[in-house]
Short mmCIF file of C-alpha atoms and ligand atoms in Angstrom, two decimals:
data_model
loop_
_atom_site.label_atom_id
_atom_site.label_comp_id
_atom_site.label_asym_id
_atom_site.label_seq_id
_atom_site.Cartn_x
_atom_site.Cartn_y
_atom_site.Cartn_z
CA MET A 171 171.13 123.44 95.55
CA ILE A 172 169.64 120.27 98.08
CA GLY A 173 166.86 119.22 96.67
CA LYS A 174 166.62 122.29 93.59
CA LYS A 175 164.82 119.88 90.55
CA SER A 176 161.36 119.61 93.34
CA ILE A 177 161.32 122.45 94.50
CA GLU A 178 157.23 124.82 94.16
CA THR A 179 157.08 128.20 93.43
CA VAL A 180 154.68 129.53 95.86
CA GLN A 181 152.01 132.09 94.60
CA ASP A 182 153.07 135.48 94.26
CA PHE A 183 153.04 137.56 97.01
CA ASP A 184 152.72 141.15 98.98
CA MET A 185 155.19 141.42 102.01
CA VAL A 186 155.50 144.04 103.93
CA ILE A 187 157.98 144.76 105.85
CA PHE A 188 158.15 146.86 109.14
CA GLY A 189 161.84 147.32 110.48
CA ALA A 190 163.38 146.57 107.40
CA THR A 191 166.35 149.04 108.45
CA GLY A 192 167.14 146.41 111.69
CA ASP A 193 168.90 144.35 111.84
CA LEU A 194 167.14 141.11 111.37
CA SER A 195 165.73 142.14 107.91
CA PHE A 196 169.56 143.12 107.17
CA ARG A 197 170.72 139.83 108.56
CA LYS A 198 167.29 137.11 107.67
CA ILE A 199 164.80 138.56 105.95
CA PHE A 200 166.32 140.04 103.28
CA PRO A 201 169.19 137.27 102.34
CA ALA A 202 166.42 134.59 102.93
CA LEU A 203 164.44 136.43 99.97
CA TYR A 204 167.19 136.29 98.05
CA TYR A 205 167.78 132.42 97.74
CA ARG A 206 164.14 131.61 97.52
CA LEU A 207 164.23 133.73 94.80
CA ASN A 208 167.65 132.51 93.99
CA GLU A 209 166.19 128.84 93.81
CA GLY A 210 162.80 129.72 91.70
CA GLN A 211 160.15 129.80 94.61
CA VAL A 212 159.41 133.02 94.19
CA LYS A 213 157.21 133.88 91.40
CA PRO A 214 157.22 137.30 89.11
CA LYS A 215 154.99 139.27 90.05
CA SER A 216 155.90 139.51 93.93
CA ARG A 217 156.53 142.71 95.64
CA ILE A 218 158.00 143.46 98.43
CA ALA A 219 156.97 146.66 100.43
CA ALA A 220 160.52 148.14 102.97
CA ILE A 221 158.70 150.51 105.31
CA VAL A 222 162.03 152.71 107.27
CA ARG A 223 161.34 155.01 110.13
CA LYS A 224 163.12 158.50 108.81
CA LYS A 225 162.15 160.21 105.06
CA GLU A 226 165.70 159.42 103.93
CA ASP A 227 165.75 155.80 104.63
CA GLU A 228 164.24 156.28 101.19
CA VAL A 229 166.81 157.36 99.01
CA ASN A 230 169.31 155.21 100.86
CA PHE A 231 167.73 152.06 101.65
CA LYS A 232 168.44 150.24 98.63
CA ILE A 233 172.18 151.54 98.70
CA ILE A 234 172.52 149.33 102.06
CA LEU A 235 171.06 146.27 101.46
CA GLN A 236 172.55 145.49 98.52
CA LYS A 237 175.84 146.24 100.65
CA ASN A 238 174.46 143.95 102.95
CA LEU A 239 173.41 141.16 100.99
CA GLU A 240 176.97 141.46 98.42
CA ASN A 241 178.94 141.05 102.22
CA SER A 242 176.49 137.89 103.47
CA VAL A 243 175.37 136.21 100.43
CA ILE A 244 177.20 133.43 99.34
CA ASN A 245 178.26 133.24 95.71
CA ILE A 246 175.60 136.33 94.49
CA ASN A 247 174.59 136.72 92.08
CA SER A 248 173.62 139.63 90.48
CA ALA A 249 171.33 139.13 88.20
CA VAL A 250 169.13 138.19 90.75
CA LEU A 251 170.29 140.44 93.08
CA ASN A 252 169.12 143.35 90.84
CA ASP A 253 166.33 141.77 90.41
CA LEU A 254 164.77 141.70 94.07
CA LEU A 255 166.15 145.27 94.37
CA SER A 256 163.28 145.75 91.48
CA LYS A 257 160.82 143.93 94.10
CA VAL A 258 161.77 146.02 96.54
CA ASP A 259 159.72 149.93 97.32
CA VAL A 260 160.80 152.00 100.46
CA VAL A 261 158.02 153.04 102.42
CA SER A 262 158.94 155.91 105.00
CA ILE A 263 156.88 155.67 108.48
CA SER A 264 157.57 159.45 109.10
CA ASP A 265 154.73 160.52 108.96
CA ASN A 266 150.58 159.83 108.54
CA SER A 267 151.14 159.30 105.46
CA ALA A 268 152.38 156.04 105.00
CA TYR A 269 149.44 153.95 105.13
CA LEU A 270 147.77 155.47 103.02
CA LYS A 271 151.30 154.93 100.54
CA LEU A 272 150.26 151.44 101.85
CA GLU A 273 147.16 151.99 100.55
CA ASP A 274 148.51 152.78 96.85
CA TRP A 275 150.98 150.55 96.76
CA PHE A 276 148.44 147.49 97.23
CA LYS A 277 145.75 149.48 94.55
CA ARG A 278 149.23 148.60 91.97
CA SER A 279 148.68 145.13 93.00
CA PHE A 280 147.81 141.53 91.05
CA ASN A 281 148.44 139.73 94.31
CA SER A 282 146.15 138.45 96.83
CA VAL A 283 148.36 137.00 99.27
CA ARG A 284 150.07 139.92 101.79
CA VAL A 285 152.41 139.35 104.32
CA TYR A 286 152.54 142.20 107.80
CA TYR A 287 156.38 140.91 108.67
CA LEU A 288 156.29 142.89 111.99
CA ALA A 289 160.28 143.10 111.91
CA THR A 290 160.11 145.52 115.36
CA PRO A 291 159.67 145.85 119.30
CA SER A 292 156.54 143.40 120.19
CA THR A 293 155.23 147.48 122.02
CA VAL A 294 154.35 148.36 118.08
CA PHE A 295 152.52 145.26 117.42
CA GLY A 296 149.33 146.55 118.84
CA SER A 297 149.54 150.19 116.83
CA ILE A 298 150.49 148.58 113.70
CA ALA A 299 147.42 145.86 113.27
CA LYS A 300 145.34 149.05 114.07
CA LYS A 301 146.38 150.89 111.58
CA LEU A 302 146.17 148.04 108.93
CA HIS A 303 142.45 147.63 110.00
CA GLU A 304 141.56 151.14 110.13
CA HIS A 305 143.13 151.72 106.30
CA ASN A 306 141.02 148.83 105.18
CA LEU A 307 144.65 146.86 104.47
CA ILE A 308 144.01 143.71 106.09
CA THR A 309 142.21 140.78 103.83
CA ILE A 310 140.87 137.58 104.04
CA GLN A 311 144.34 136.41 101.62
CA SER A 312 146.67 138.13 104.56
CA ARG A 313 148.59 136.96 106.59
CA ILE A 314 151.19 139.11 110.46
CA VAL A 315 154.18 137.28 110.85
CA LEU A 316 155.59 138.12 114.63
CA GLU A 317 158.71 138.30 115.92
CA LYS A 318 160.13 136.50 119.43
CA PRO A 319 159.69 137.60 122.01
CA LEU A 320 155.69 138.37 122.87
CA GLY A 321 155.88 140.35 125.84
CA LYS A 322 158.02 140.11 129.33
CA ASP A 323 155.45 137.24 130.76
CA LYS A 324 151.99 135.57 130.93
CA GLY A 325 150.20 139.08 131.42
CA SER A 326 151.84 141.46 128.49
CA SER A 327 152.13 138.32 126.05
CA ASN A 328 147.90 138.14 126.90
CA GLU A 329 147.52 141.98 126.22
CA ILE A 330 149.78 141.87 123.39
CA ASN A 331 148.01 138.74 121.78
CA GLY A 332 144.27 140.65 122.13
CA GLU A 333 145.93 143.58 120.84
CA ILE A 334 146.37 141.55 117.10
CA LEU A 335 143.82 139.24 117.60
CA ALA A 336 141.79 141.71 117.19
CA TYR A 337 142.02 142.37 114.09
CA PHE A 338 143.64 139.08 112.75
CA SER A 339 142.11 135.47 113.41
CA GLU A 340 144.03 133.19 114.50
CA ASN A 341 144.77 131.41 111.31
CA GLN A 342 146.34 134.51 110.18
CA ILE A 343 148.97 134.95 113.00
CA TYR A 344 152.63 133.21 112.77
CA ARG A 345 154.76 133.39 115.41
CA ILE A 346 157.92 132.94 114.56
CA ASP A 347 160.40 130.44 116.01
CA HIS A 348 163.57 130.39 113.75
CA TYR A 349 164.67 127.14 115.82
CA LEU A 350 161.41 125.58 114.73
CA GLY A 351 163.00 126.46 110.70
CA LYS A 352 165.95 124.86 111.26
CA GLU A 353 166.45 121.45 109.07
CA THR A 354 167.48 118.99 112.28
CA VAL A 355 164.80 120.83 114.05
CA GLN A 356 162.44 119.33 111.36
CA ASN A 357 164.67 116.52 111.00
CA LEU A 358 163.94 115.96 114.72
CA MET A 359 160.08 114.72 113.84
CA VAL A 360 161.47 112.52 111.00
CA LEU A 361 163.50 110.77 113.36
CA ARG A 362 161.07 110.54 116.02
CA PHE A 363 157.96 109.42 113.61
CA ALA A 364 159.44 107.31 110.18
CA ASN A 365 162.05 105.34 112.18
CA TYR A 366 159.92 102.74 113.81
CA LEU A 367 163.00 101.63 115.81
CA PHE A 368 163.07 104.58 118.47
CA GLU A 369 159.34 105.39 118.95
CA ASN A 370 159.44 101.46 121.36
CA SER A 371 161.75 102.77 123.73
CA TRP A 372 161.08 106.94 123.75
CA ASN A 373 159.53 106.35 126.73
CA SER A 374 160.40 106.20 130.87
CA ASN A 375 161.51 103.22 130.32
CA HIS A 376 163.82 103.77 128.27
CA ILE A 377 165.20 107.01 128.94
CA LYS A 378 167.16 107.55 131.63
CA SER A 379 167.12 111.57 130.95
CA VAL A 380 167.09 114.21 128.17
CA GLN A 381 169.70 117.16 127.99
CA ILE A 382 169.20 119.49 125.26
CA SER A 383 171.07 122.33 125.39
CA ALA A 384 172.30 125.84 123.35
CA ALA A 385 175.46 127.14 123.84
CA GLU A 386 177.00 130.61 122.21
CA SER A 387 179.94 131.56 122.82
CA LEU A 388 179.56 135.47 121.64
CA GLY A 389 178.53 138.02 123.76
CA VAL A 390 175.56 139.98 123.99
CA GLU A 391 177.17 141.87 121.08
CA LYS A 392 175.09 145.03 119.80
CA ARG A 393 171.67 143.69 121.60
CA GLY A 394 172.45 144.60 124.87
CA ASP A 395 169.73 147.52 125.37
CA TYR A 396 167.39 144.30 124.29
CA TYR A 397 169.15 141.46 125.99
CA ASN A 398 169.05 143.49 129.31
CA GLN A 399 165.48 143.58 129.30
CA TYR A 400 164.53 139.98 128.79
CA GLY A 401 167.70 137.72 129.75
CA ALA A 402 168.77 134.07 128.74
CA LEU A 403 164.84 133.17 130.41
CA LEU A 404 162.73 134.80 128.48
CA ASP A 405 165.14 135.09 124.51
CA MET A 406 166.55 131.28 124.44
CA VAL A 407 164.24 129.23 126.95
CA GLN A 408 160.94 130.08 126.77
CA ASN A 409 160.50 130.32 122.83
CA HIS A 410 163.62 127.94 120.83
CA LEU A 411 164.35 125.79 124.29
CA LEU A 412 161.14 124.66 124.97
CA GLN A 413 159.84 124.05 121.28
CA LEU A 414 163.17 121.12 120.76
CA LEU A 415 161.65 119.99 124.19
CA CYS A 416 157.60 119.87 122.92
CA LEU A 417 159.65 117.89 119.54
CA ILE A 418 160.94 115.60 121.91
CA ALA A 419 158.19 115.35 124.29
CA MET A 420 155.15 115.22 122.25
CA GLU A 421 152.92 111.60 121.25
CA PRO A 422 153.16 111.29 117.46
CA PRO A 423 150.06 113.17 115.83
CA SER A 424 148.49 111.49 113.25
CA MET A 425 148.96 113.90 110.86
CA LEU A 426 151.86 116.35 110.19
CA ASN A 427 149.21 119.43 109.93
CA ALA A 428 149.70 122.76 111.74
CA ASP A 429 146.45 121.39 114.06
CA GLU A 430 147.60 118.55 114.99
CA VAL A 431 150.83 119.29 115.71
CA ARG A 432 150.26 121.93 117.74
CA VAL A 433 147.99 120.32 119.83
CA GLU A 434 150.22 117.88 121.08
CA LYS A 435 153.00 120.42 121.50
CA TYR A 436 150.44 122.75 123.81
CA LYS A 437 149.68 119.27 126.09
CA VAL A 438 153.43 118.87 126.89
CA LEU A 439 153.66 122.15 127.92
CA LYS A 440 150.58 121.36 129.89
CA SER A 441 152.17 118.91 131.41
CA LEU A 442 155.30 120.45 132.89
CA ARG A 443 155.52 120.50 136.13
CA LEU A 444 155.71 123.76 137.66
CA ILE A 445 158.97 126.02 139.19
CA ASN A 446 157.85 127.92 141.92
CA ASN A 447 159.02 129.72 145.51
CA GLN A 448 159.57 125.73 146.54
CA ASN A 449 161.22 124.21 144.37
CA VAL A 450 163.37 127.01 142.38
CA GLU A 451 166.21 126.99 144.18
CA ASP A 452 166.76 122.94 143.84
CA CYS A 453 165.34 123.46 139.77
CA ALA A 454 166.64 126.39 138.41
CA VAL A 455 170.50 128.04 137.75
CA LYS A 456 170.99 130.71 137.01
CA GLY A 457 173.77 133.01 135.84
CA GLN A 458 175.87 135.53 134.68
CA TYR A 459 179.52 136.34 132.95
CA SER A 460 182.25 137.43 134.82
CA ARG A 461 185.47 138.74 132.66
CA GLY A 462 187.46 135.48 131.84
CA GLY A 463 189.49 134.20 128.74
CA THR A 464 193.24 134.21 128.93
CA ASN A 465 195.73 137.37 128.86
CA GLU A 466 196.28 136.92 125.52
CA MET A 467 192.91 137.65 124.65
CA MET A 468 190.69 138.83 127.27
CA LEU A 469 186.76 138.53 127.41
CA PRO A 470 185.14 141.74 128.59
CA SER A 471 181.95 140.59 131.44
CA TYR A 472 178.01 140.91 130.76
CA LEU A 473 178.32 143.99 133.02
CA GLU A 474 181.74 145.59 131.04
CA ASP A 475 179.62 144.95 127.64
CA ILE A 476 176.64 146.83 128.61
CA GLU A 477 177.68 149.28 130.39
CA ASP A 478 175.65 149.15 132.89
CA PHE A 479 177.49 148.25 135.97
CA SER A 480 174.07 147.05 138.83
CA SER A 481 172.60 144.65 136.07
CA GLU A 482 171.00 141.76 137.39
CA THR A 483 170.00 139.65 133.37
CA GLU A 484 171.24 136.23 133.25
CA THR A 485 172.98 135.35 130.28
CA PHE A 486 172.86 131.18 131.48
CA VAL A 487 170.18 129.13 132.33
CA ALA A 488 170.08 126.08 133.25
CA ILE A 489 166.74 124.32 134.30
CA ARG A 490 165.94 120.25 135.70
CA ALA A 491 162.17 119.95 133.82
CA TYR A 492 159.44 117.41 134.54
CA ILE A 493 156.84 116.27 132.19
CA ASP A 494 153.95 114.85 134.29
CA ASN A 495 152.15 112.46 132.02
CA TRP A 496 152.94 108.88 131.01
CA ARG A 497 154.94 108.63 128.81
CA TRP A 498 158.12 111.05 130.75
CA LYS A 499 157.30 109.83 134.64
CA SER A 500 159.96 111.07 136.93
CA VAL A 501 162.61 111.35 133.32
CA PRO A 502 164.26 114.71 133.78
CA PHE A 503 165.13 117.14 131.41
CA TYR A 504 167.95 119.00 131.61
CA ILE A 505 168.22 122.21 129.66
CA ARG A 506 170.74 124.48 128.98
CA THR A 507 171.77 127.94 127.24
CA GLY A 508 173.73 130.55 127.95
CA LYS A 509 176.18 133.35 125.68
CA ARG A 510 179.90 133.54 125.95
CA MET A 511 180.86 129.79 127.10
CA SER A 512 183.68 127.80 125.88
CA GLU A 513 181.87 127.07 122.33
CA LYS A 514 178.66 127.60 120.20
CA PHE A 515 176.71 123.87 120.13
CA SER A 516 173.13 123.14 120.35
CA GLU A 517 172.42 119.59 120.82
CA ILE A 518 169.75 117.03 122.33
CA VAL A 519 171.11 114.10 124.29
CA ILE A 520 169.07 111.28 125.06
CA THR A 521 170.55 108.79 127.77
CA PHE A 522 169.50 105.24 127.22
CA LYS A 523 168.82 103.15 130.59
CA ASN A 524 171.82 100.75 131.80
CA VAL A 525 170.84 97.19 130.90
CA PRO A 526 168.83 95.45 133.60
CA HIS A 527 171.57 92.62 134.17
CA ASN A 528 175.31 92.79 133.16
CA VAL A 529 177.00 89.70 132.13
CA PHE A 530 180.57 91.02 131.58
CA PRO A 531 181.05 90.84 135.34
CA GLU A 532 184.75 92.59 135.03
CA GLN A 533 183.22 95.77 132.85
CA LYS A 534 182.90 97.72 134.92
CA ASN A 535 182.31 100.85 132.89
CA PHE A 536 179.48 99.97 131.07
CA ILE A 537 178.54 103.47 129.53
CA ASN A 538 174.99 104.06 128.96
CA ASN A 539 173.71 103.84 125.47
CA LYS A 540 173.52 107.92 123.67
CA LEU A 541 171.04 109.42 120.74
CA ILE A 542 172.80 112.53 120.37
CA ILE A 543 171.25 115.10 118.17
CA ARG A 544 173.45 117.81 116.90
CA LEU A 545 171.43 120.79 115.86
CA GLN A 546 174.35 123.05 115.11
CA PRO A 547 177.00 123.68 113.92
CA LYS A 548 178.03 120.29 111.94
CA GLU A 549 174.64 118.66 112.06
CA ARG A 550 174.63 115.86 113.04
CA ILE A 551 172.65 112.16 114.74
CA GLU A 552 174.77 109.84 116.29
CA PHE A 553 174.45 107.13 119.01
CA VAL A 554 177.09 105.90 121.22
CA GLN A 555 177.33 101.82 121.73
CA MET A 556 179.74 99.36 122.97
CA VAL A 557 181.50 98.01 121.32
CA LYS A 558 183.84 95.14 121.77
CA VAL A 559 187.70 95.92 121.32
CA PRO A 560 188.77 93.30 118.26
CA GLY A 561 191.56 90.74 119.52
CA PRO A 562 192.51 88.02 121.57
CA GLY A 563 192.90 88.35 125.56
CA GLY A 564 188.93 87.99 126.30
CA TYR A 565 186.32 90.77 126.70
CA ARG A 566 187.11 94.58 126.31
CA TYR A 567 185.30 97.06 125.80
CA LYS A 568 184.96 100.39 124.68
CA PRO A 569 182.35 103.24 123.99
CA VAL A 570 181.74 104.32 120.27
CA SER A 571 179.88 106.15 117.88
CA MET A 572 177.52 105.52 114.99
CA LYS A 573 177.46 108.96 113.00
CA LEU A 574 175.07 110.21 110.85
CA ASP A 575 176.93 113.39 109.13
CA TYR A 576 174.38 115.82 107.44
CA GLN A 577 176.82 117.27 105.18
CA GLU A 578 178.63 114.84 104.37
CA SER A 579 175.04 113.13 103.50
CA PHE A 580 173.70 115.79 101.81
CA LYS A 581 175.84 117.40 100.19
CA GLY A 582 174.90 121.78 99.15
CA ARG A 583 173.57 124.78 101.35
CA PHE A 584 171.63 123.90 103.75
CA PRO A 585 168.13 127.08 103.97
CA ASP A 586 168.43 128.65 106.67
CA ALA A 587 165.07 128.63 108.72
CA TYR A 588 163.95 131.79 107.45
CA GLU A 589 164.05 130.87 103.83
CA ARG A 590 161.58 127.66 104.60
CA LEU A 591 159.99 129.72 107.37
CA LEU A 592 158.38 132.63 104.92
CA MET A 593 157.62 130.18 102.32
CA ASP A 594 155.66 128.74 104.38
CA VAL A 595 153.96 131.64 105.63
CA VAL A 596 153.33 132.55 101.62
CA ARG A 597 151.87 128.69 101.74
CA GLY A 598 149.60 129.69 104.39
CA ASN A 599 150.82 126.85 106.15
CA GLN A 600 151.44 127.00 110.14
CA THR A 601 152.54 123.99 111.03
CA LEU A 602 156.32 125.04 111.98
CA PHE A 603 154.64 128.37 113.95
CA MET A 604 153.34 128.47 117.83
CA SER A 605 149.55 128.90 118.33
CA ASN A 606 148.21 131.18 120.52
CA ASP A 607 147.87 128.15 122.85
CA GLU A 608 150.61 127.09 122.96
CA LEU A 609 152.82 130.92 123.73
CA SER A 610 150.60 130.40 126.74
CA ALA A 611 151.29 127.30 128.30
CA SER A 612 155.10 128.25 127.92
CA TRP A 613 153.83 132.08 129.64
CA ASP A 614 152.37 129.69 132.69
CA TRP A 615 155.42 127.77 133.25
CA ILE A 616 157.83 130.80 132.45
CA THR A 617 156.30 133.36 134.59
CA SER A 618 156.13 131.24 137.34
CA ILE A 619 159.80 130.47 137.51
CA SER A 620 160.85 134.44 136.63
CA ASN A 621 158.28 134.72 139.26
CA ALA A 622 160.10 132.40 142.26
CA TRP A 623 163.38 134.18 141.29
CA LYS A 624 162.31 137.01 142.55
CA GLU A 625 160.34 136.53 145.72
CA THR A 626 162.67 133.41 147.07
CA GLY A 627 166.00 136.56 145.97
CA HIS A 628 167.78 134.78 143.90
CA LYS A 629 171.36 136.37 142.86
CA ASN A 630 173.08 134.93 139.65
CA ASN A 631 176.24 132.66 140.18
CA LEU A 632 178.37 134.27 137.95
CA TYR A 633 181.05 131.89 135.46
CA LYS A 634 183.73 133.35 133.87
CA ALA A 635 183.17 134.00 130.79
CA GLY A 636 184.67 131.64 128.07
CA THR A 637 183.83 128.26 130.19
CA ASP A 638 180.97 126.23 130.38
CA GLY A 639 178.96 128.19 133.05
CA PRO A 640 177.25 126.85 136.20
CA GLY A 641 174.80 124.65 136.45
CA ASP A 642 176.15 121.32 137.19
CA GLU A 643 174.27 120.83 140.64
CA ILE A 644 171.08 120.63 138.28
CA LEU A 645 171.95 117.63 136.77
CA LEU A 646 171.85 116.04 140.64
CA ASN A 647 175.19 113.87 140.51
CA ASP A 648 173.06 111.50 138.11
CA ASP A 649 174.64 112.64 135.05
CA GLN A 650 177.23 114.66 133.47
CA TRP A 651 176.38 117.21 131.02
CA HIS A 652 177.37 116.20 127.82
CA LYS A 653 180.62 117.35 126.34
CA ASN A 654 180.72 119.27 123.00
CA SER A 655 182.08 115.73 121.02
CA SER A 656 182.42 117.52 117.28
CA GLU A 657 185.31 116.13 116.12
C1 BG6 M 827 167.48 134.33 118.93
C2 BG6 M 827 167.86 134.85 120.47
O1 BG6 M 827 166.32 133.90 119.42
O2 BG6 M 827 168.77 133.50 118.98
C3 BG6 M 827 169.27 135.48 120.23
O3 BG6 M 827 167.70 136.06 120.17
C4 BG6 M 827 170.40 134.61 120.16
O4 BG6 M 827 170.13 136.71 121.63
C5 BG6 M 827 169.68 133.18 118.71
O5 BG6 M 827 171.93 134.15 119.52
C6 BG6 M 827 170.08 132.09 118.84
O6 BG6 M 827 170.10 131.36 117.30
P1 BG6 M 827 170.72 130.62 116.46
O7 BG6 M 827 170.08 129.92 115.40
O8 BG6 M 827 172.07 130.88 116.79
O9 BG6 M 827 171.27 129.29 117.23
#
């Protein structure tokens, strides 16, 4: 395993997972706990309470959990699996005694760190926090983890945050955005702040544009009910893509700690130029996938997927954003995300300006230097430069990529984002979690776009499932969407 020798254990903890039978728990939270246990980071006295809804789930839960882990964990070690299962106690929330049972559960503990993980819809966050308070279950060493989406607009987000802040202080609240736990996303900060080369040219004097894409080939799968209420703007842009934009655009923090990093990201969000009724038509496109694919493999439309033929929810968004500050004056940040696109990849492309004077007049198609940061899959960093083609007969050039491939450079398994983030919660490190200020600023920007769409009657552009979606006009003809260059 990568870095196995240097892994430091975290303090023993009690983790209470609300929504333990949900997709997120089985797919992400429990596998993350397994891997951390397997790599020796979780100490022996740590315990987990899985909160389930129905009484009958108490009996079946561990059997289902075991099957899920056996299916999802690579090369599972049965001793570690049994160890993890032995740490789990199942508590059903079907009657009023659930919180009394939790009180009892904590009485049997020697651990001071308590983590409440709310993997539930945000509509019940407030009532859970209130119950925990009423049963005196919130201690100074308690932390609460909130899954997105926190609300649907600025107003509902403020309301939910207010309900939590009534019982937990800001330094106990961990608003999780799993993109921040991805290895390659963390490497963005290392790339910028541990290398001298880039920082001098990291501004509008040298950078022509930035593209941030998160494309997915799958549709909405079994999450249609959830997705149809939110759409791509709230599901992906409000959180993941804005966080990526912040990491690219922020000023260097004076130290890598939560206060310093989060305040710099907040400043970026506050500087985003508002998109409103006047400019929404020019700056933001939304789309929805229609039936596509090939004769051999037809892909259903979004409406067929969710079996609601009147839905106007967008499954694709492309935005041209500007950050109104000195560093980024007039540099377009193109943001794009969509479901059922031609392939799954997330990447950031920094396009540099062209040379100020061309000393090779015979060369017509000079390309701009590009720094391509591939977040997934096949994580890597590429630097595209013009190179002379070897041989006699004068100068001939072509663009060639210099590549740093993560898998080749660092052999082994890359930990999933949730592994890092869960351990950070136990350690009490909020650097990779969103602050309330960031959240509020991101909602200002996003709510302005969604209101403008509503008020101007902006419609979805249809795109065929399996294609790259609409949204080219956002580029104002001065660029092209970067084509995936994974091979
Ligand atoms: C989630 C969204 O937050 O991120 C999903 O709710 C999306 O709709 C997912 O599929 C994408 O995450 P990743 O890590 O696969 O890029």
